Amino acid sequence: MPMNTHLSLRHPLVFRQLEVRRVETLTPHMRRIVFGGAALHDFVSAAPDDHVKLFFPNAHGEIVRPTIGPNGPLYEAGVAYSPMRDYTPRHYDAQAQELTIDFVLHGDGPAARWTAQARPGQAIGAGGPRGSLVIADDFDTYAMFGDETALPAIGRWLEELPAGKRAEVFVEIPGHADRQPLASAAKFHLTWLERDGADAASSTGLEQALAAWQPPAGDTFHWIAAESERARRLRQMLAERGVTKDCIKATGYWKAAA
Ligand SMILES: Cc1cc2nc3c(=O)[nH]c(=O)nc-3n(C[C@H](O)[C@H](O)[C@H](O)COP(=O)(O)OP(=O)(O)OC[C@H]3O[C@@H](n4cnc5c(N)ncnc54)[C@H](O)[C@@H]3O)c2cc1C
């Protein structure tokens, strides 16, 4: 009898200074950056959709992060803090103490600009992961719907799924050249949804795919990550089908400009 019990973990908050070791262009809109540093010796990421908070250099090229008080981060007036963005630990190699992160090159924004110029030797700050939601491993099927920012989590999840599980995966990407090889011991069915010039925030590729999709027999966990409004809409579509909350995790990975 399946239990479908998720596990919520908290980790001590650790800030680390990392150094870029290698930069690789995976596809036209994605760069893989491998970070190293002794500070990674106790890095832990328990779930494939964990995130770290990356601190990018400020206008003076410095990493400046807030101090942490009893009620959270403390910001002083007049200090040029580093822009901070969320990224998925795509892979952690404990032996080499190396953390791999895949960055979308979407155009503008401190993280995207930094990624475009990144080269070995540069420094970056990383906080967390602060917590992990480890999704129950006894669902028959894991259904994943995401845009290109979700690809690192989806790729990692597929790699971690054992044989005997099934995954149904829908990934919306800018175009054909943005497809990337994904591997799993589980049986998975992958559908690439190419926007071909359509806007990432107003595209409806994922919504159409979800509307046409029927879950296979057995129980299914549904995971969604995309632009915030679209993630909300996709979650709503599942709720209207009667899918219960404990079988859905939907997260806005970025916010379209108002
Ligand atoms: C839990 C979590 C995990 C994430 N993991 C990853 C990851 O592994 N890799 C990754 O690349 N991203 C990931 N993201 C998304 C990433 O944090 C955002 O895309 C972030 O906004 C990028 O910051 P920026 O400084 O480049 O742009 P911002 O300064 O945040 O935004 C600047 C402008 O760009 C637009 N914009 C931001 N992101 C996108 C986008 N992807 N496509 C089109 N327009 C965009 C905004 O609407 C805004 O108009 C994750 C987000 C979350 C919440």
Coordinates of C-alpha atoms in Angstrom, one line a residue, residues 25-110:
T25 CA 28.2 26.0 -23.3
L26 CA 25.5 23.3 -23.3
T27 CA 23.0 24.8 -25.7
P28 CA 22.5 28.2 -27.2
H29 CA 20.5 29.3 -24.1
M30 CA 22.3 27.3 -21.3
R31 CA 25.8 27.5 -19.8
R32 CA 27.1 24.9 -17.3
I33 CA 29.4 26.3 -14.7
V34 CA 31.4 24.1 -12.3
F35 CA 32.3 25.8 -9.0
G36 CA 35.0 24.6 -6.6
G37 CA 36.4 25.6 -3.3
A38 CA 37.2 24.0 0.1
A39 CA 34.0 25.6 1.5
L40 CA 32.1 22.9 -0.4
H41 CA 33.4 20.1 1.8
D42 CA 30.1 19.9 3.8
F43 CA 27.7 20.8 1.0
V44 CA 24.5 18.8 1.1
S45 CA 21.6 18.8 -1.3
A46 CA 18.9 16.2 -0.5
A47 CA 16.3 16.8 -3.2
P48 CA 16.7 17.4 -7.0
D49 CA 14.7 20.6 -6.9
D50 CA 16.7 22.1 -4.0
H51 CA 18.0 25.6 -4.5
V52 CA 21.0 27.7 -3.5
K53 CA 21.0 31.4 -3.3
L54 CA 23.8 32.8 -5.4
F55 CA 25.3 36.2 -4.7
F56 CA 26.6 37.9 -7.8
P57 CA 29.2 40.7 -7.8
N58 CA 27.8 44.1 -7.1
A59 CA 28.6 47.2 -9.3
H60 CA 32.0 47.4 -7.7
G61 CA 32.8 43.7 -8.5
E62 CA 32.4 42.6 -4.8
I63 CA 30.3 39.9 -3.2
V64 CA 28.4 41.7 -0.4
R65 CA 25.8 39.7 1.5
P66 CA 23.6 40.7 4.4
T67 CA 24.4 39.4 7.9
I68 CA 21.9 37.0 9.4
G69 CA 20.1 38.1 12.6
P70 CA 17.7 36.1 14.8
N71 CA 14.8 37.1 12.5
G72 CA 16.5 36.7 9.2
P73 CA 18.8 38.8 7.0
L74 CA 19.9 42.3 8.1
Y75 CA 20.4 45.0 5.5
E76 CA 22.3 48.2 6.3
A77 CA 21.3 51.4 4.6
G78 CA 23.8 52.6 1.9
V79 CA 25.4 49.2 1.3
A80 CA 25.6 47.9 -2.3
Y81 CA 24.5 44.3 -1.7
S82 CA 25.1 41.6 -4.2
P83 CA 22.1 40.7 -6.4
M84 CA 20.8 37.4 -5.2
R85 CA 19.1 34.7 -7.3
D86 CA 17.9 31.1 -6.8
Y87 CA 19.7 28.2 -8.7
T88 CA 19.4 24.4 -8.7
P89 CA 22.4 22.3 -7.6
R90 CA 22.6 20.3 -10.8
H91 CA 25.3 18.0 -9.5
Y92 CA 27.6 17.8 -6.5
D93 CA 30.8 15.9 -6.6
A94 CA 31.8 15.4 -3.0
Q95 CA 35.2 13.9 -3.8
A96 CA 36.3 16.7 -6.1
Q97 CA 34.3 19.3 -3.9
E98 CA 32.7 20.6 -7.1
L99 CA 29.2 22.0 -7.6
T100 CA 27.7 22.2 -11.0
I101 CA 25.0 24.7 -11.9
D102 CA 23.2 25.1 -15.2
F103 CA 22.4 28.8 -16.0
V104 CA 19.8 29.9 -18.6
L105 CA 21.0 32.7 -20.8
H106 CA 17.6 34.6 -21.0
G107 CA 19.0 38.0 -21.8
D108 CA 18.9 40.7 -19.2
G109 CA 19.3 40.5 -15.5
P110 CA 22.4 40.4 -13.1

